Coordinates of C-alpha atoms in Angstrom, one line a residue:
X1040 CA 3.9 -24.4 17.5
X1041 CA 3.1 -22.8 14.3
X1042 CA 6.4 -21.2 12.1
X1043 CA 5.1 -19.2 8.9
X1044 CA 7.4 -16.7 7.1
X1045 CA 6.2 -13.0 5.9
X1046 CA 7.3 -11.5 2.6
X1047 CA 6.6 -7.9 3.4
X1048 CA 8.2 -6.1 0.5
X1049 CA 7.4 -2.0 0.8
X1050 CA 8.6 0.5 -1.7
X1051 CA 12.0 1.5 0.1
X1052 CA 12.8 -2.3 1.2
X1053 CA 12.1 -5.3 2.5
X1054 CA 11.8 -8.1 5.2
X1055 CA 11.7 -11.8 5.6
X1056 CA 10.5 -12.3 8.9
X1057 CA 9.5 -15.3 10.4
X1058 CA 6.3 -15.1 13.2
X1059 CA 5.1 -18.3 15.7
X1060 CA 1.9 -19.2 17.2
X1061 CA 1.9 -20.3 20.5
X1062 CA -0.5 -19.7 23.0
X1063 CA -2.7 -17.6 21.6
X1064 CA 0.9 -15.9 21.3
X1065 CA 2.5 -14.1 18.1
X1066 CA 5.8 -13.3 18.3
X1067 CA 8.2 -12.2 15.1
X1068 CA 11.6 -12.6 14.3
X1069 CA 13.5 -10.6 11.4
X1070 CA 15.5 -13.2 9.2
X1071 CA 16.5 -11.4 6.7
X1072 CA 16.2 -7.7 5.2
X1073 CA 16.8 -5.9 1.9
X1074 CA 16.9 -2.3 0.4
X1075 CA 14.2 -1.8 -2.2
X1076 CA 13.8 1.2 -4.7
X1077 CA 12.8 2.3 -8.7
X1078 CA 15.7 2.1 -10.9
X1079 CA 16.1 3.3 -14.4
X1080 CA 15.8 0.9 -17.4
X1081 CA 15.4 2.2 -21.2
X1082 CA 13.8 5.7 -19.6
X1083 CA 11.6 4.4 -17.6
X1084 CA 11.3 4.0 -13.9
X1085 CA 11.3 0.1 -13.0
X1086 CA 11.4 -2.2 -10.3
X1087 CA 13.8 -4.5 -10.0
X1088 CA 11.8 -8.0 -9.7
X1089 CA 14.5 -10.9 -10.4
X1090 CA 17.0 -9.1 -8.2
X1091 CA 14.1 -9.2 -5.0
X1092 CA 13.2 -12.8 -5.7
X1093 CA 16.9 -13.8 -4.9
X1094 CA 16.6 -11.8 -1.6
X1095 CA 13.8 -14.2 -1.0
X1096 CA 15.5 -16.9 -1.0
X1097 CA 18.6 -16.1 0.7
X1098 CA 15.3 -15.4 3.8
X1099 CA 14.0 -19.2 2.7
X1100 CA 17.6 -20.4 3.1
X1101 CA 18.5 -18.2 6.2
X1102 CA 15.8 -20.1 8.0
X1103 CA 17.8 -23.3 6.8
X1104 CA 21.0 -22.4 8.8
X1105 CA 18.8 -21.2 12.0
X1106 CA 17.2 -24.4 11.5
X1107 CA 13.6 -23.6 11.0
X1108 CA 11.4 -25.2 9.4
X1109 CA 7.8 -22.6 8.1
X1110 CA 5.2 -24.4 7.8
X1111 CA 4.6 -21.8 5.2
X1112 CA 4.9 -18.8 3.6
X1113 CA 2.8 -15.8 1.5
X1114 CA 4.2 -12.9 0.0
X1115 CA 3.0 -8.8 0.3
X1116 CA 3.7 -6.0 -1.5
X1117 CA 2.5 -2.2 -2.6
X1118 CA -0.5 -2.1 -5.1
X1119 CA -1.2 -1.2 -9.2
X1120 CA 1.6 -1.9 -10.9
X1121 CA 2.2 -5.4 -12.7
X1122 CA 4.3 -8.1 -15.5
X1123 CA 2.9 -9.6 -18.4
X1124 CA 3.9 -12.6 -19.8
X1125 CA 4.2 -14.4 -23.0
X1126 CA 3.0 -17.8 -24.4
X1127 CA 6.3 -19.7 -23.0
X1128 CA 5.7 -17.2 -19.4
X1129 CA 8.7 -15.3 -20.3
X1130 CA 8.8 -11.4 -19.4
X1131 CA 6.8 -8.9 -22.2
X1132 CA 7.2 -6.0 -19.6
X1133 CA 9.8 -4.6 -17.0
X1134 CA 8.2 -4.0 -14.1
X1135 CA 7.3 -0.3 -15.1
X1136 CA 6.8 1.7 -11.1
X1137 CA 3.5 3.3 -10.5
X1138 CA 5.6 7.2 -10.0
X1139 CA 6.7 6.2 -14.0
X1140 CA 5.0 9.5 -16.0
X1141 CA 3.9 7.1 -18.7
X1142 CA -0.4 7.7 -17.5
X1143 CA 0.1 12.1 -17.7
X1144 CA -2.7 12.2 -19.8
X1145 CA -4.0 9.0 -19.8
X1146 CA -6.9 8.9 -17.4
X1147 CA -8.8 11.8 -19.3
X1148 CA -8.2 9.7 -22.5
X1149 CA -9.7 6.6 -20.7
X1150 CA -12.5 9.4 -19.0
X1151 CA -14.1 9.7 -23.1
X1152 CA -14.3 5.9 -23.3
X1153 CA -16.2 5.4 -19.2
X1154 CA -17.4 7.9 -18.5
X1155 CA -16.2 8.5 -14.2
X1156 CA -19.1 7.5 -13.0
X1157 CA -19.9 4.3 -14.7
X1158 CA -16.2 3.5 -14.0
X1159 CA -17.2 3.9 -10.0
X1160 CA -20.6 3.0 -9.9
X1161 CA -18.6 -0.5 -11.3
X1162 CA -15.9 -0.7 -9.4
X1163 CA -15.4 1.4 -6.5
X1164 CA -11.8 2.5 -6.8
X1165 CA -10.4 5.8 -6.2
X1166 CA -9.5 7.8 -9.3
X1167 CA -5.4 7.8 -9.1
X1168 CA -3.3 8.6 -12.3
X1169 CA -1.3 5.4 -11.9
X1170 CA -3.5 2.6 -11.6
X1171 CA -3.8 -0.4 -13.2
X1172 CA -6.3 0.6 -15.7
X1173 CA -4.7 3.4 -16.6
X1174 CA -0.6 1.7 -16.6
X1175 CA -1.8 -1.0 -18.8
X1176 CA -4.1 2.1 -21.3
X1177 CA -0.6 3.8 -21.9
X1178 CA 0.8 0.2 -22.9
X1179 CA -1.8 -0.4 -24.9
X1180 CA -1.8 2.3 -26.6
X1181 CA 2.3 2.9 -26.9
X1182 CA 3.1 -0.4 -27.6
X1183 CA 0.3 -2.3 -28.8
X1184 CA 2.5 -5.5 -30.1
X1185 CA 3.0 -6.5 -26.2
X1186 CA -0.8 -6.5 -25.5
X1187 CA -1.1 -8.5 -28.2
X1188 CA 1.3 -11.0 -27.1
X1189 CA 0.5 -11.3 -23.3
X1190 CA -1.0 -13.9 -22.1
X1191 CA -0.8 -13.5 -18.0
X1192 CA -1.4 -10.8 -16.5
X1193 CA 0.3 -10.9 -13.0
X1194 CA 0.5 -8.3 -9.9
X1195 CA 4.3 -7.6 -8.3
X1196 CA 3.0 -9.9 -5.7
X1197 CA 1.3 -12.8 -7.9
X1198 CA 4.9 -13.0 -10.2
X1199 CA 6.6 -13.8 -7.1
X1200 CA 4.1 -16.8 -5.7
X1201 CA 4.5 -17.7 -9.7
X1202 CA 8.2 -18.4 -9.2
X1203 CA 8.1 -20.0 -5.6
X1204 CA 5.1 -22.6 -7.5
X1205 CA 4.9 -22.1 -10.6
X1206 CA 1.1 -21.3 -10.4
X1207 CA -0.6 -18.2 -11.9
X1208 CA -3.2 -16.6 -10.1
X1209 CA -4.3 -13.1 -9.1
X1210 CA -4.9 -12.2 -5.8
X1211 CA -8.3 -10.5 -4.7
X1212 CA -7.1 -7.3 -2.5
X1213 CA -4.5 -6.3 -5.3
X1214 CA -6.4 -7.6 -8.2
X1215 CA -9.3 -4.6 -6.7
X1216 CA -6.6 -1.8 -6.8
X1217 CA -6.3 -2.5 -10.7
X1218 CA -10.0 -0.6 -11.3
X1219 CA -10.9 -3.8 -13.0
X1220 CA -12.3 -5.4 -10.8
X1221 CA -16.2 -4.9 -9.9
X1222 CA -17.1 -4.5 -6.6
X1223 CA -20.0 -6.0 -6.8
X1224 CA -19.2 -9.5 -8.3
X1225 CA -15.3 -9.9 -6.9
X1226 CA -14.0 -10.7 -10.3
X1227 CA -13.2 -8.6 -13.6
X1228 CA -15.1 -6.8 -15.4
X1229 CA -15.4 -7.8 -18.8
X1230 CA -17.3 -5.0 -19.9
X1231 CA -14.8 -2.4 -18.3
X1232 CA -12.0 -4.1 -20.0
X1233 CA -13.4 -5.3 -23.2
X1234 CA -14.4 -1.5 -24.0
X1235 CA -11.0 -0.7 -22.5
X1236 CA -9.3 -3.3 -25.5
X1237 CA -7.5 -5.1 -23.2
X1238 CA -7.0 -9.2 -23.9
X1239 CA -9.9 -10.6 -21.8
X1240 CA -7.9 -13.5 -21.6
X1241 CA -4.5 -12.4 -20.4
X1242 CA -6.1 -12.2 -16.4
X1243 CA -6.1 -15.0 -14.2
X1244 CA -8.9 -16.6 -12.2
X1245 CA -9.2 -14.3 -8.8
X1246 CA -8.4 -15.9 -5.8
X1247 CA -9.4 -14.5 -2.3
X1248 CA -6.8 -14.4 0.7
X1249 CA -5.9 -18.0 2.6
X1250 CA -5.9 -20.0 -0.8
X1251 CA -3.1 -22.3 -0.1
X1252 CA -1.6 -22.5 -3.5
X1253 CA 0.4 -25.8 -2.7
X1254 CA 3.8 -26.5 -2.5
X1255 CA 7.3 -25.0 -3.7
X1256 CA 8.5 -25.7 -7.1
X1257 CA 10.7 -29.2 -6.9
X1258 CA 14.0 -27.2 -8.1
X1259 CA 12.8 -25.1 -4.8
X1260 CA 12.2 -27.9 -2.9
X1261 CA 15.9 -28.7 -4.2
X1262 CA 17.6 -25.6 -3.5
X1263 CA 16.2 -25.1 -0.1
X1264 CA 16.6 -28.4 1.7
X1265 CA 12.1 -28.7 2.7
X1266 CA 9.2 -27.6 1.1
X1267 CA 6.3 -25.5 2.6
X1268 CA 2.7 -24.3 1.7
X1269 CA 2.5 -21.2 -0.4
X1270 CA -0.9 -19.2 1.1
X1271 CA -2.1 -16.1 -0.2
X1272 CA -1.6 -13.7 2.5
X1273 CA -3.5 -9.9 1.9
X1274 CA -1.3 -9.5 -1.2
X1275 CA -2.0 -5.6 -0.5
X1276 CA 0.3 -4.3 1.9
X1277 CA -2.8 -2.4 3.1
X1278 CA -5.5 -5.5 2.7
X1279 CA -2.4 -7.2 5.3
X1280 CA -2.1 -4.0 7.5
X1281 CA -5.3 -3.8 8.2
X1282 CA -6.3 -7.2 8.9
X1283 CA -4.4 -5.9 11.6
X1284 CA -6.1 -3.2 13.0
X1285 CA -6.5 -4.7 17.0
X1286 CA -9.5 -3.7 17.2
X1287 CA -13.1 -5.4 17.0
X1288 CA -15.6 -2.7 17.3
X1289 CA -16.0 -0.3 14.0
X1290 CA -13.2 2.1 14.0
X1291 CA -11.1 4.3 11.9
X1292 CA -7.8 3.1 11.1
X1293 CA -4.6 5.1 10.2
X1294 CA -2.5 2.4 8.0
X1295 CA 1.1 5.0 7.6
X1296 CA 4.1 4.2 5.8
X1297 CA 5.0 5.8 2.5
X1298 CA 1.4 6.4 1.9
X1299 CA -1.3 6.7 4.4
X1300 CA -4.2 4.9 3.8
X1301 CA -6.6 5.8 6.1
X1302 CA -10.3 4.4 6.2
X1303 CA -13.5 1.7 7.8
X1304 CA -13.6 -1.4 7.0
X1305 CA -17.0 -2.4 5.6
X1306 CA -18.7 -5.5 4.8
X1307 CA -20.2 -4.0 1.3
X1308 CA -19.1 -1.2 -0.9
X1309 CA -20.3 2.5 -1.2
X1310 CA -20.0 2.8 -4.7
X1311 CA -22.5 6.3 -4.6
X1312 CA -21.9 9.7 -6.0
X1313 CA -21.4 11.0 -2.4
X1314 CA -18.2 8.9 -2.0
X1315 CA -17.4 9.1 -5.8
X1316 CA -17.5 12.7 -4.6
X1317 CA -14.8 12.2 -1.8
X1318 CA -12.8 10.1 -3.9
X1319 CA -12.6 7.3 -1.5
X1320 CA -12.0 3.4 -2.9
X1321 CA -13.6 0.5 -1.9
X1322 CA -10.4 -1.7 -1.5
X1323 CA -11.1 -5.7 -1.5
X1324 CA -10.1 -6.9 2.4
X1325 CA -10.0 -10.6 3.8
X1326 CA -12.9 -12.3 3.8
X1327 CA -15.2 -10.3 1.2
X1328 CA -15.1 -7.3 3.3
X1329 CA -13.9 -3.6 2.0
X1330 CA -11.6 -1.0 3.0
X1331 CA -13.4 2.7 2.2
X1332 CA -10.7 4.3 2.4
X1333 CA -9.0 7.4 0.7
X1334 CA -4.7 7.3 -0.5
X1335 CA -2.9 9.9 0.7
X1336 CA 0.7 10.5 -0.5
X1337 CA 2.0 9.9 2.5
X1338 CA 5.8 9.7 4.0
X1339 CA 6.9 9.7 0.8
X1340 CA 7.0 13.3 1.0
X1341 CA 9.5 13.2 4.2
X1342 CA 11.6 10.7 2.8
X1343 CA 12.1 12.7 -0.5
X1344 CA 13.4 16.1 1.8
X1345 CA 15.6 13.7 3.6
X1346 CA 17.1 12.7 0.2
X1347 CA 17.4 16.0 -0.9
X1348 CA 19.2 16.6 2.3
X1349 CA 21.4 13.6 1.5
X1350 CA 20.1 11.5 4.6
X1351 CA 22.0 13.5 7.2
X1352 CA 19.0 14.0 8.9
X1353 CA 16.5 11.3 10.6
X1354 CA 13.4 10.8 10.9
X1355 CA 13.4 11.2 14.6
X1356 CA 16.2 14.3 13.8
X1357 CA 13.4 15.9 11.8
X1358 CA 10.6 15.5 13.5
X1359 CA 12.7 17.2 16.3
X1360 CA 13.9 20.0 14.3
X1361 CA 10.4 20.9 13.0
X1362 CA 8.5 21.3 16.1
X1363 CA 10.9 24.3 17.5
X1364 CA 10.2 25.6 13.7
X1365 CA 7.3 28.7 13.9
X1366 CA 6.1 28.3 10.2
X1367 CA 2.7 27.7 9.8
X1368 CA 2.3 27.1 6.2
X1369 CA 0.3 23.2 4.5
X1370 CA 1.0 22.0 1.3
X1371 CA -1.5 20.1 -0.3
X1372 CA -0.4 16.3 -0.1
X1373 CA -2.3 15.0 -2.2
X1374 CA -1.3 17.6 -5.3
X1375 CA 0.1 15.3 -8.6
X1376 CA 3.2 17.6 -8.3
X1377 CA 4.4 16.1 -5.5
X1378 CA 4.5 12.4 -6.8
X1379 CA 7.4 11.9 -8.5
X1380 CA 9.4 15.5 -8.2
X1381 CA 12.8 16.6 -9.5
X1382 CA 13.4 18.0 -5.3
X1383 CA 10.9 17.4 -3.5
X1384 CA 12.5 20.7 -1.0
X1385 CA 11.4 23.0 -4.6
X1386 CA 8.6 21.9 -4.6
X1387 CA 7.6 22.1 -1.5
X1388 CA 9.0 26.4 -1.9
X1389 CA 7.2 26.8 -5.0
X1390 CA 3.9 25.5 -3.5
X1391 CA 4.7 28.0 -0.9
X1392 CA 5.7 30.9 -2.6
X1393 CA 2.9 30.4 -5.5
X1394 CA 0.0 30.2 -2.7
X1395 CA 1.4 33.2 -0.8
X1396 CA 2.6 31.6 1.9
X1397 CA 5.4 31.5 4.4
X1398 CA 8.4 29.7 2.2
X1399 CA 9.9 27.0 4.4
X1400 CA 13.9 27.3 4.4
X1401 CA 15.3 25.2 6.9
X1402 CA 15.2 21.6 7.4
X1403 CA 13.1 22.0 10.6
X1404 CA 10.7 24.8 8.6
X1405 CA 10.3 22.4 5.9
X1406 CA 9.9 18.9 8.1
X1407 CA 7.1 20.8 9.8
X1408 CA 5.0 22.2 6.7
X1409 CA 4.9 18.5 5.9
X1410 CA 3.9 17.6 9.1
X1411 CA 1.5 19.9 9.9
X1412 CA 0.3 19.1 6.4
X1413 CA -0.6 15.5 6.3
X1414 CA -2.1 16.3 9.9
X1415 CA -4.6 18.6 8.0
X1416 CA -5.4 16.3 5.6
X1417 CA -6.2 13.6 8.2
X1418 CA -8.6 15.4 10.0
X1419 CA -10.2 15.9 6.3
X1420 CA -10.9 13.2 5.7
X1421 CA -11.7 11.6 9.0
X1422 CA -14.6 14.4 8.7
X1423 CA -15.1 12.7 5.4
X1424 CA -15.5 9.1 6.5
X1425 CA -18.0 10.4 8.9
X1426 CA -20.4 11.7 7.2
X1427 CA -20.4 9.0 4.3
X1428 CA -21.1 6.3 6.9
X1429 CA -23.5 8.8 9.0
X1430 CA -21.1 8.0 12.2
X1431 CA -18.9 9.6 14.7
X1432 CA -15.6 7.6 16.2
X1433 CA -14.6 8.3 19.1
X1434 CA -10.9 7.3 18.0
X1435 CA -8.2 6.3 15.2
X1436 CA -6.1 3.0 14.8
X1437 CA -2.4 4.3 13.6
X1438 CA -1.1 1.3 12.2
X1439 CA 2.2 1.0 10.1
X1440 CA 6.0 2.0 9.6
X1441 CA 5.1 5.7 10.4
X1442 CA 3.4 5.1 13.8
X1443 CA 6.8 5.2 15.7
X1444 CA 6.4 9.3 14.6
X1445 CA 5.4 10.8 18.1
X1446 CA 5.0 14.1 17.0
X1447 CA 2.9 13.4 13.8
X1448 CA 0.5 11.3 16.3
X1449 CA 0.3 14.1 18.3
X1450 CA -1.0 16.3 15.4
X1451 CA -3.5 13.7 14.6
X1452 CA -4.7 13.7 18.0
X1453 CA -4.9 17.4 18.2
X1454 CA -6.6 17.6 14.7
X1455 CA -8.9 15.5 14.9
X1456 CA -9.7 16.0 18.7
X1457 CA -9.4 11.4 18.8
X1458 CA -7.9 9.3 21.1
X1459 CA -5.1 7.9 18.8
X1460 CA -4.5 4.2 19.5
X1461 CA -1.1 3.7 18.1
X1462 CA 1.0 0.2 16.4
X1463 CA 1.4 -2.5 16.4
X1464 CA 4.1 -0.9 13.8
X1465 CA 4.8 -4.9 12.1
X1466 CA 0.6 -4.0 11.3
X1467 CA 1.8 -5.9 7.2
X1468 CA 3.3 -8.5 8.6
X1469 CA 1.1 -9.7 11.1
X1470 CA -2.1 -9.4 8.8
X1471 CA 0.0 -11.5 6.2
X1472 CA 0.8 -13.7 8.8
X1473 CA -2.9 -14.1 10.2
X1474 CA -4.1 -15.1 7.0
X1475 CA -1.8 -18.2 6.9
X1476 CA -2.5 -18.5 10.7
X1477 CA -6.3 -18.8 9.6
X1478 CA -5.7 -21.2 6.4
X1479 CA -4.0 -23.2 8.3
X1480 CA -6.2 -23.7 11.3
X1481 CA -4.3 -22.2 14.3
X1482 CA -6.0 -19.4 14.7
X1483 CA -10.1 -19.4 14.2
X1484 CA -11.4 -16.0 12.2
X1485 CA -9.9 -12.0 12.4
X1486 CA -11.9 -11.8 15.5
X1487 CA -9.7 -14.0 17.1
X1488 CA -7.0 -12.5 15.6
X1489 CA -7.3 -9.2 16.6
X1490 CA -7.8 -10.1 20.5
X1491 CA -4.9 -11.5 20.4
X1492 CA -2.4 -9.5 18.5
X1493 CA -4.4 -7.1 21.3
X1494 CA -2.4 -9.6 23.9
X1495 CA 0.4 -10.1 21.8
X1496 CA 1.8 -6.1 21.0
X1497 CA 2.0 -3.1 22.5
X1498 CA -0.9 0.0 22.0
X1499 CA 0.1 3.8 22.3
X1500 CA -2.5 6.3 22.8
X1501 CA -2.5 9.7 23.0
X1502 CA -4.7 12.3 23.7
X1503 CA -5.8 15.3 22.1
X1504 CA -4.6 18.9 23.0
X1505 CA -7.2 22.1 24.3
X1506 CA -7.6 24.4 21.6
X1507 CA -5.5 26.7 24.1
X1508 CA -2.7 24.7 23.7
X1509 CA -3.3 24.1 19.4
X1510 CA -1.2 25.8 16.5
X1511 CA -2.6 26.8 13.6
X1512 CA -1.8 26.7 10.3
X1513 CA -1.8 30.0 7.4
X1514 CA -4.4 27.8 5.4

C-alpha cells in the first residue's frame, strides 16, 4: 500500500486528503478541511497564505496523530495568482487575488506593446483580464519599485512547496496560465517578458508534474516527527482534475466548480486564428499534454447569490426551487460584470432589465436563470470545440464538486444532446495523487491511472430528453 497526501486548495476551502493505493484501487480519507477566502488588506483583495500553510501543517500533524506516515505530499491550487520574494526570500507583495480590480484597463495597455495575435500565437492562452501577465504589468505600472527588488516569482502552490522544502521552482501547468510561457518550447518566453519590462531573472526554472523536490525542511521534519517526499502534482487544480477524467478515448470534459473549465485534452497546442477567435486556452497538462479549454465563470455566480441571501438556502435547495420556476431569462456568464459585483442578485436583475428579459425576483427564479445560463454556455462551447477539432464527441464527462448538481447535469445533457457522464467528484484530489503515484512507481502511466479511477469511483449517467420535453430560453 502507498499512502500519499494531496493538498487541494480552492477559492472557498481547502482539504488535506490521504490517498491509499492498494491492489489497483485508490481510497480517499479526508484528514483535515479548512476555509479559504479573500480578505481585504490595504485596499486590495488578498489570500492569507501564511494561514493556509498553517492549515496544511495541521493536516500533516493529524496524520501523525493517526499513526499514518505518508510517503509523499503535493499541493494544488487555483491559477494566475503569485507572490514576489526579495533576495532574503521575504515577501515583497501580498498574494493579491485575481478578482481584485487592479487589472482594470491593463489588458488594453499590454495590447499596445504586444498584439493579441502575436501573444496568442506564442502562448495560446485565453485572454482574461486577471491573467498573471496583466497583474504583473499593473504592478510594474503602479509599483515599479517592487519589481526592481524582486528576485523570485512564485505562483501560489510554488510558494507553498517552497515553504515545505526551501526549494524554488515554477511548476509547468500553473506557469502556462501566466500567459508568459511559450506553448512550443514549454519555457518562459523571454521575448514577451523583455518587451513588457519584467525582470527575467525572477522567474524560476520550470519543472514538470511528477518532479520530486526531495524531503521536507529540517525544522519541519523535526516538527512533524517524520519526513516525506514533496512531489509536484499538476499544481493547477484543473490540471490535476483533468488527469482524473475516467476516459482513455477523446472526450469533452467539464471541470465544474467555482469556475467551469470545458475542453478537450490534446497532445499539441492549437494557437491558430480560429482558436483565438473562440478565445480557447492551451494550458499545460501532465506528460506534455495540453488542455484546450474555455474558462467559464461557473458556480461562483451561484455561490454569490447564496451569500446575498445570507446562506439561507443550500445548493440543493436552490436547485429544487429552480426546477419549479417558470422563468427562462439567461445571462452571459462570461461578462466581466459578474466577476466580483457588489451584489450579484442585483447585477443579474440589471442585466435582464438591460437586455429586455423577464427580471428574476425570487431565489428560485434567480437560481434557474444561473443554471440555464451555464447550460447554454456549455452547449455553445461544446459546439466550438467540435468545430475547432473537426470532430463530433458523443459524451461529456463532468468532474469536480459541481458534478453533484443533478439538475445542472440534466440541463447539460438536454442542451448538448449528448450523454453526460458524471464523476469523480474528487477529481482534483485524485489527479494530484496520481502524479505522486506515478513518480513513486505505484502506477505506470496515465492510461493505467484512468482505468484504476474508473474501477475505484462511481460514475453516473444522464441521457438527453427529447425536444418536446426540453424548455426553451428567452434569448
